[in-house]
Short mmCIF file of C-alpha atoms in Angstrom, two decimals:
data_model
loop_
_atom_site.label_atom_id
_atom_site.label_comp_id
_atom_site.label_asym_id
_atom_site.label_seq_id
_atom_site.Cartn_x
_atom_site.Cartn_y
_atom_site.Cartn_z
CA MET A 1 25.56 7.19 2.52
CA LYS A 2 23.67 5.44 -0.28
CA TRP A 3 20.35 3.70 0.32
CA VAL A 4 21.96 0.29 -0.12
CA GLU A 5 24.33 1.11 2.76
CA ILE A 6 21.45 2.02 5.10
CA SER A 7 20.02 -0.72 7.31
CA THR A 8 16.41 -1.66 6.55
CA ASP A 9 15.85 -2.85 10.14
CA ASN A 10 13.90 0.26 11.07
CA CYS A 11 12.54 1.09 7.61
CA PRO A 12 9.01 2.50 8.04
CA VAL A 13 7.72 0.72 4.90
CA GLN A 14 8.93 -2.57 6.34
CA ARG A 15 7.36 -1.79 9.72
CA ALA A 16 4.05 -0.92 8.09
CA LEU A 17 4.12 -4.16 6.13
CA ALA A 18 4.83 -6.08 9.34
CA VAL A 19 1.31 -5.03 10.36
CA VAL A 20 -0.60 -5.02 7.07
CA GLY A 21 1.64 -6.90 4.64
CA GLU A 22 0.00 -10.23 5.27
CA LYS A 23 -2.33 -11.48 2.60
CA TRP A 24 -5.95 -10.50 3.30
CA SER A 25 -5.15 -7.86 5.92
CA LEU A 26 -5.48 -4.94 3.53
CA LEU A 27 -8.59 -6.50 1.98
CA LEU A 28 -10.20 -6.69 5.42
CA LEU A 29 -9.28 -3.06 6.04
CA ARG A 30 -10.73 -2.15 2.65
CA ASP A 31 -14.03 -3.75 3.69
CA ALA A 32 -13.88 -2.03 7.09
CA ALA A 33 -13.37 1.32 5.34
CA TYR A 34 -16.49 0.64 3.24
CA GLY A 35 -18.51 0.03 6.41
CA VAL A 36 -18.29 -3.74 6.98
CA THR A 37 -18.15 -4.45 10.73
CA ARG A 38 -19.40 -7.98 11.34
CA PHE A 39 -17.51 -11.24 11.30
CA ASP A 40 -19.94 -13.04 8.99
CA ASP A 41 -19.99 -10.16 6.53
CA PHE A 42 -16.19 -10.09 6.37
CA ARG A 43 -16.11 -13.86 5.96
CA ARG A 44 -18.62 -14.00 3.13
CA HIS A 45 -17.53 -10.86 1.34
CA VAL A 46 -13.74 -11.22 1.51
CA GLY A 47 -14.04 -15.00 1.08
CA LEU A 48 -12.02 -16.31 4.03
CA SER A 49 -12.30 -19.38 6.20
CA GLU A 50 -13.39 -18.79 9.79
CA ALA A 51 -10.00 -19.82 11.12
CA VAL A 52 -7.99 -17.47 8.91
CA LEU A 53 -10.42 -14.61 9.44
CA THR A 54 -10.33 -15.04 13.23
CA ASP A 55 -6.55 -14.97 13.17
CA ARG A 56 -6.29 -11.91 10.90
CA LEU A 57 -8.88 -9.92 12.83
CA ARG A 58 -7.15 -10.76 16.10
CA LYS A 59 -3.83 -9.51 14.73
CA LEU A 60 -5.37 -6.30 13.42
CA VAL A 61 -7.03 -5.68 16.80
CA ALA A 62 -3.76 -6.44 18.62
CA ALA A 63 -2.00 -3.93 16.34
CA GLY A 64 -4.59 -1.28 17.24
CA VAL A 65 -5.80 -0.95 13.67
CA LEU A 66 -9.25 -2.36 14.44
CA GLU A 67 -11.15 -2.21 17.72
CA THR A 68 -14.01 -4.41 18.90
CA VAL A 69 -17.35 -2.96 19.96
CA PRO A 70 -19.92 -5.24 21.62
CA TYR A 71 -23.42 -5.51 20.17
CA ARG A 72 -26.36 -7.74 20.90
CA GLU A 73 -29.28 -8.68 18.74
CA PRO A 74 -32.54 -9.80 20.41
CA GLY A 75 -32.40 -13.51 21.30
CA HIS A 76 -28.65 -13.77 20.61
CA ARG A 77 -25.60 -13.63 22.81
CA THR A 78 -23.36 -10.58 22.80
CA ARG A 79 -21.02 -10.46 19.82
CA HIS A 80 -18.40 -7.99 18.67
CA GLU A 81 -18.20 -5.65 15.74
CA TYR A 82 -14.89 -4.57 14.26
CA ARG A 83 -14.28 -0.90 13.61
CA LEU A 84 -11.30 1.01 12.27
CA THR A 85 -9.47 3.06 14.87
CA ARG A 86 -7.78 6.35 14.02
CA LYS A 87 -4.62 4.32 13.42
CA GLY A 88 -6.61 2.10 11.06
CA TRP A 89 -8.17 5.02 9.18
CA ASP A 90 -4.68 6.39 8.68
CA LEU A 91 -4.11 3.42 6.36
CA TRP A 92 -6.82 4.78 4.06
CA PRO A 93 -4.27 6.51 1.77
CA VAL A 94 -2.54 3.12 1.31
CA LEU A 95 -5.83 1.54 0.23
CA MET A 96 -6.63 4.50 -2.01
CA ALA A 97 -3.19 4.36 -3.63
CA LEU A 98 -3.57 0.63 -4.33
CA ARG A 99 -7.05 1.27 -5.73
CA GLN A 100 -5.77 4.03 -8.00
CA TRP A 101 -3.05 1.81 -9.40
CA GLY A 102 -5.47 -1.11 -9.82
CA GLU A 103 -7.93 1.11 -11.70
CA THR A 104 -5.18 2.41 -13.97
CA TYR A 105 -3.49 -0.89 -14.79
CA ALA A 106 -6.04 -3.61 -14.09
CA GLY A 107 -9.32 -1.76 -14.33
CA GLU A 108 -12.50 -2.66 -16.15
CA PRO A 109 -13.06 -1.16 -19.60
CA ASP A 110 -16.49 0.12 -18.59
CA GLY A 111 -15.30 2.14 -15.58
CA SER A 112 -14.99 1.93 -11.83
CA VAL A 113 -16.41 -0.66 -9.46
CA VAL A 114 -16.95 2.13 -6.95
CA HIS A 115 -17.03 5.85 -7.75
CA LEU A 116 -15.22 7.86 -5.11
CA THR A 117 -15.85 11.57 -5.39
CA HIS A 118 -15.38 14.69 -3.31
CA ARG A 119 -18.71 14.99 -1.50
CA THR A 120 -19.12 18.72 -2.01
CA CYS A 121 -18.11 19.11 -5.67
CA GLY A 122 -18.36 15.63 -7.20
CA THR A 123 -14.79 15.52 -8.54
CA PRO A 124 -13.21 12.02 -8.54
CA VAL A 125 -10.62 11.88 -5.77
CA LYS A 126 -6.92 11.23 -6.36
CA VAL A 127 -3.97 10.12 -4.26
CA VAL A 128 -0.92 12.31 -4.61
CA VAL A 129 2.44 12.81 -3.00
CA GLU A 130 2.39 16.53 -2.35
CA CYS A 131 4.37 19.42 -1.06
CA PRO A 132 2.05 20.49 1.77
CA GLU A 133 3.46 24.01 1.65
CA GLU A 134 2.57 24.65 -1.98
CA HIS A 135 -0.23 22.06 -2.37
CA LEU A 136 1.62 20.78 -5.38
CA ALA A 137 1.46 17.16 -6.59
CA LEU A 138 5.03 15.85 -6.88
CA ALA A 139 6.72 13.32 -9.14
CA PRO A 140 9.51 11.12 -7.75
CA SER A 141 12.08 13.37 -9.42
CA ASP A 142 10.74 16.38 -7.47
CA VAL A 143 11.64 14.70 -4.19
CA SER A 144 15.04 14.78 -2.53
CA ALA A 145 16.03 11.85 -0.30
CA ARG A 146 18.79 12.01 2.28
CA PRO A 147 19.60 9.91 5.35
CA GLY A 148 17.72 11.04 8.46
CA PRO A 149 18.80 10.93 12.11
CA ALA A 150 17.44 7.39 12.57
CA SER A 151 19.44 5.94 9.66
CA ARG A 152 21.92 3.24 10.61
CA ARG A 153 24.64 1.66 8.56
CA SER A 154 23.76 -1.74 7.06
CA THR A 155 25.91 -4.52 8.48
CA MET B 1 -26.43 -1.54 -3.39
CA LYS B 2 -24.24 -1.74 -0.29
CA TRP B 3 -20.53 -2.57 -0.49
CA VAL B 4 -21.11 -5.99 1.01
CA GLU B 5 -23.48 -6.80 -1.88
CA ILE B 6 -20.89 -5.84 -4.49
CA SER B 7 -18.62 -8.58 -5.84
CA THR B 8 -14.95 -8.15 -5.01
CA ASP B 9 -13.91 -10.17 -8.10
CA ASN B 10 -12.89 -7.06 -10.01
CA CYS B 11 -11.97 -4.89 -7.04
CA PRO B 12 -8.97 -2.73 -8.02
CA VAL B 13 -7.37 -3.02 -4.56
CA GLN B 14 -7.51 -6.80 -4.90
CA ARG B 15 -6.09 -6.64 -8.42
CA ALA B 16 -3.24 -4.41 -7.27
CA LEU B 17 -2.47 -6.80 -4.41
CA ALA B 18 -2.46 -9.71 -6.87
CA VAL B 19 0.66 -8.04 -8.32
CA VAL B 20 2.34 -6.51 -5.27
CA GLY B 21 0.62 -8.13 -2.28
CA GLU B 22 3.18 -10.89 -1.97
CA LYS B 23 5.64 -10.58 0.86
CA TRP B 24 8.85 -8.82 -0.27
CA SER B 25 7.46 -7.46 -3.53
CA LEU B 26 6.83 -3.97 -2.15
CA LEU B 27 10.18 -4.05 -0.34
CA LEU B 28 11.92 -4.78 -3.63
CA LEU B 29 10.04 -1.93 -5.26
CA ARG B 30 11.02 0.35 -2.37
CA ASP B 31 14.66 -0.49 -3.03
CA ALA B 32 14.19 0.02 -6.76
CA ALA B 33 12.66 3.46 -6.08
CA TYR B 34 15.75 4.34 -4.02
CA GLY B 35 17.98 3.41 -6.95
CA VAL B 36 18.87 -0.23 -6.36
CA THR B 37 19.14 -2.03 -9.70
CA ARG B 38 21.37 -5.08 -9.28
CA PHE B 39 20.49 -8.58 -8.20
CA ASP B 40 23.23 -8.83 -5.57
CA ASP B 41 22.34 -5.45 -4.09
CA PHE B 42 18.67 -6.44 -3.78
CA ARG B 43 19.66 -9.77 -2.27
CA ARG B 44 21.96 -8.34 0.37
CA HIS B 45 19.94 -5.26 1.19
CA VAL B 46 16.45 -6.72 1.30
CA GLY B 47 17.79 -9.93 2.82
CA LEU B 48 16.36 -12.57 0.50
CA SER B 49 17.60 -15.94 -0.66
CA GLU B 50 18.64 -16.17 -4.31
CA ALA B 51 15.75 -18.48 -5.13
CA VAL B 52 13.05 -16.25 -3.63
CA LEU B 53 14.59 -13.10 -5.10
CA THR B 54 14.80 -14.67 -8.57
CA ASP B 55 11.15 -15.66 -8.36
CA ARG B 56 9.92 -12.27 -7.11
CA LEU B 57 11.92 -10.31 -9.68
CA ARG B 58 10.67 -12.54 -12.45
CA LYS B 59 7.07 -11.95 -11.37
CA LEU B 60 7.56 -8.19 -11.15
CA VAL B 61 9.12 -8.17 -14.63
CA ALA B 62 6.29 -10.35 -15.98
CA ALA B 63 3.79 -7.89 -14.49
CA GLY B 64 5.54 -5.00 -16.26
CA VAL B 65 6.45 -3.28 -13.01
CA LEU B 66 10.18 -3.80 -13.49
CA GLU B 67 12.12 -4.11 -16.73
CA THR B 68 15.51 -5.62 -17.33
CA VAL B 69 18.35 -3.68 -18.91
CA PRO B 70 21.54 -5.51 -19.94
CA TYR B 71 24.89 -4.33 -18.61
CA ARG B 72 28.38 -5.74 -18.77
CA GLU B 73 31.36 -5.11 -16.57
CA PRO B 74 34.87 -5.71 -17.97
CA GLY B 75 35.80 -9.37 -17.71
CA HIS B 76 32.27 -10.48 -16.79
CA ARG B 77 29.42 -11.89 -18.80
CA THR B 78 26.39 -9.74 -19.59
CA ARG B 79 24.00 -9.42 -16.70
CA HIS B 80 20.72 -7.57 -16.21
CA GLU B 81 19.75 -4.62 -14.11
CA TYR B 82 16.20 -4.14 -12.90
CA ARG B 83 14.54 -0.79 -13.33
CA LEU B 84 11.09 0.49 -12.50
CA THR B 85 8.86 1.06 -15.51
CA ARG B 86 6.26 3.82 -15.61
CA LYS B 87 3.80 1.23 -14.29
CA GLY B 88 6.22 0.51 -11.47
CA TRP B 89 6.79 4.17 -10.62
CA ASP B 90 3.04 4.57 -10.40
CA LEU B 91 3.23 2.39 -7.27
CA TRP B 92 5.34 5.10 -5.63
CA PRO B 93 2.31 6.63 -3.83
CA VAL B 94 1.59 3.18 -2.31
CA LEU B 95 5.14 3.02 -0.94
CA MET B 96 4.98 6.60 0.26
CA ALA B 97 1.65 5.99 2.01
CA LEU B 98 3.04 2.89 3.76
CA ARG B 99 6.12 4.89 4.75
CA GLN B 100 4.01 7.73 6.14
CA TRP B 101 1.98 5.34 8.27
CA GLY B 102 5.10 3.51 9.44
CA GLU B 103 6.73 6.79 10.44
CA THR B 104 3.64 7.86 12.36
CA TYR B 105 2.95 4.62 14.21
CA ALA B 106 6.17 2.67 14.23
CA GLY B 107 8.78 5.36 13.76
CA GLU B 108 11.99 6.00 15.62
CA PRO B 109 11.94 8.56 18.45
CA ASP B 110 14.89 10.43 16.95
CA GLY B 111 13.34 11.03 13.55
CA SER B 112 13.25 9.59 10.03
CA VAL B 113 15.45 6.95 8.48
CA VAL B 114 15.27 8.89 5.23
CA HIS B 115 14.24 12.52 4.88
CA LEU B 116 12.07 13.06 1.83
CA THR B 117 11.60 16.69 0.96
CA HIS B 118 10.35 18.78 -1.93
CA ARG B 119 13.52 19.48 -3.89
CA THR B 120 12.82 23.14 -4.54
CA CYS B 121 11.59 24.29 -1.12
CA GLY B 122 12.75 21.65 1.37
CA THR B 123 9.30 20.92 2.84
CA PRO B 124 8.81 17.30 3.94
CA VAL B 125 6.48 15.59 1.46
CA LYS B 126 3.11 14.12 2.38
CA VAL B 127 0.70 11.62 0.84
CA VAL B 128 -2.86 12.85 0.66
CA VAL B 129 -6.15 11.85 -0.88
CA GLU B 130 -7.13 15.04 -2.60
CA CYS B 131 -9.81 16.73 -4.61
CA PRO B 132 -7.75 17.52 -7.73
CA GLU B 133 -10.16 20.36 -8.58
CA GLU B 134 -9.66 22.27 -5.36
CA HIS B 135 -6.22 20.87 -4.34
CA LEU B 136 -7.75 20.04 -1.01
CA ALA B 137 -6.62 17.15 1.22
CA LEU B 138 -9.66 15.03 2.03
CA ALA B 139 -10.67 12.92 5.02
CA PRO B 140 -12.64 9.70 4.48
CA SER B 141 -15.84 11.51 5.52
CA ASP B 142 -15.31 14.04 2.70
CA VAL B 143 -15.55 11.28 0.11
CA SER B 144 -18.75 9.89 -1.34
CA ALA B 145 -18.77 6.27 -2.55
CA ARG B 146 -21.33 4.86 -4.94
CA PRO B 147 -21.36 1.79 -7.19
CA GLY B 148 -19.76 2.44 -10.57
CA PRO B 149 -20.59 0.93 -13.99
CA ALA B 150 -18.26 -2.06 -13.41
CA SER B 151 -19.89 -3.08 -10.10
CA ARG B 152 -21.44 -6.53 -10.09
CA ARG B 153 -23.67 -8.14 -7.55
CA SER B 154 -21.92 -10.51 -5.14
CA THR B 155 -23.12 -14.10 -5.53
#
């Protein structure tokens, strides 16, 4: 069965994009990964209207990618911070892969906006598709694709 | 300087999403990575109208992610196939990272839609953020972030 004969209804890329494929969602998760937690910080930094931001955050919380944590500053009412869940942190490789591509093809001539390095040795980090058995970075031609048990015929 | 004080104007994630953040673009690239090349195959398989597909393909070609290659079948006029360029293939880790997340959090109980394995040893492939020096898969807490030379203050 060729790829074009396989239904995309349950394609995992499609299902991931159903959660984070909306404009701004990945940019909010990027900010969350860099430590932004508060509504006003997201709004100012990502550059979104209150209405759109409220909607996007609500969807990301509903999807279990962000969770809300109450906080209260003296003299103010209780508000909520937004924090990545484990499910949200598991999108980190997506963000890192987009970053890597953006640096390569749309980067600044003078270097990175943010340096991301391995904490213990200082080497710049890299996203790779690997063989976990051999710890070998793979090219697309090193990978074999065949229909799995959940594949269905396209109708 | 904290992340929230850094301008996102030249953020590489944002720049990557300016090219592939539009709905359907990554799904077209997914199909291209699985060997789809022809307009009608993209249209049927991804499930897009002709007008939207024409527009998305044109943008991906203009961005240098896809290239057109002429072909001609007997009795038909010359048409164009769409193929991933090197720049396009370099988005493969983004697709693979989305796939991995989709499999983990929105997968089918009976397994994968497509099995992707290392051709020489049969081990299922994995996307990791690694230290290329030590070939070590890293967690977010293993990575140090600091402003790079292209960072600008947010206004």
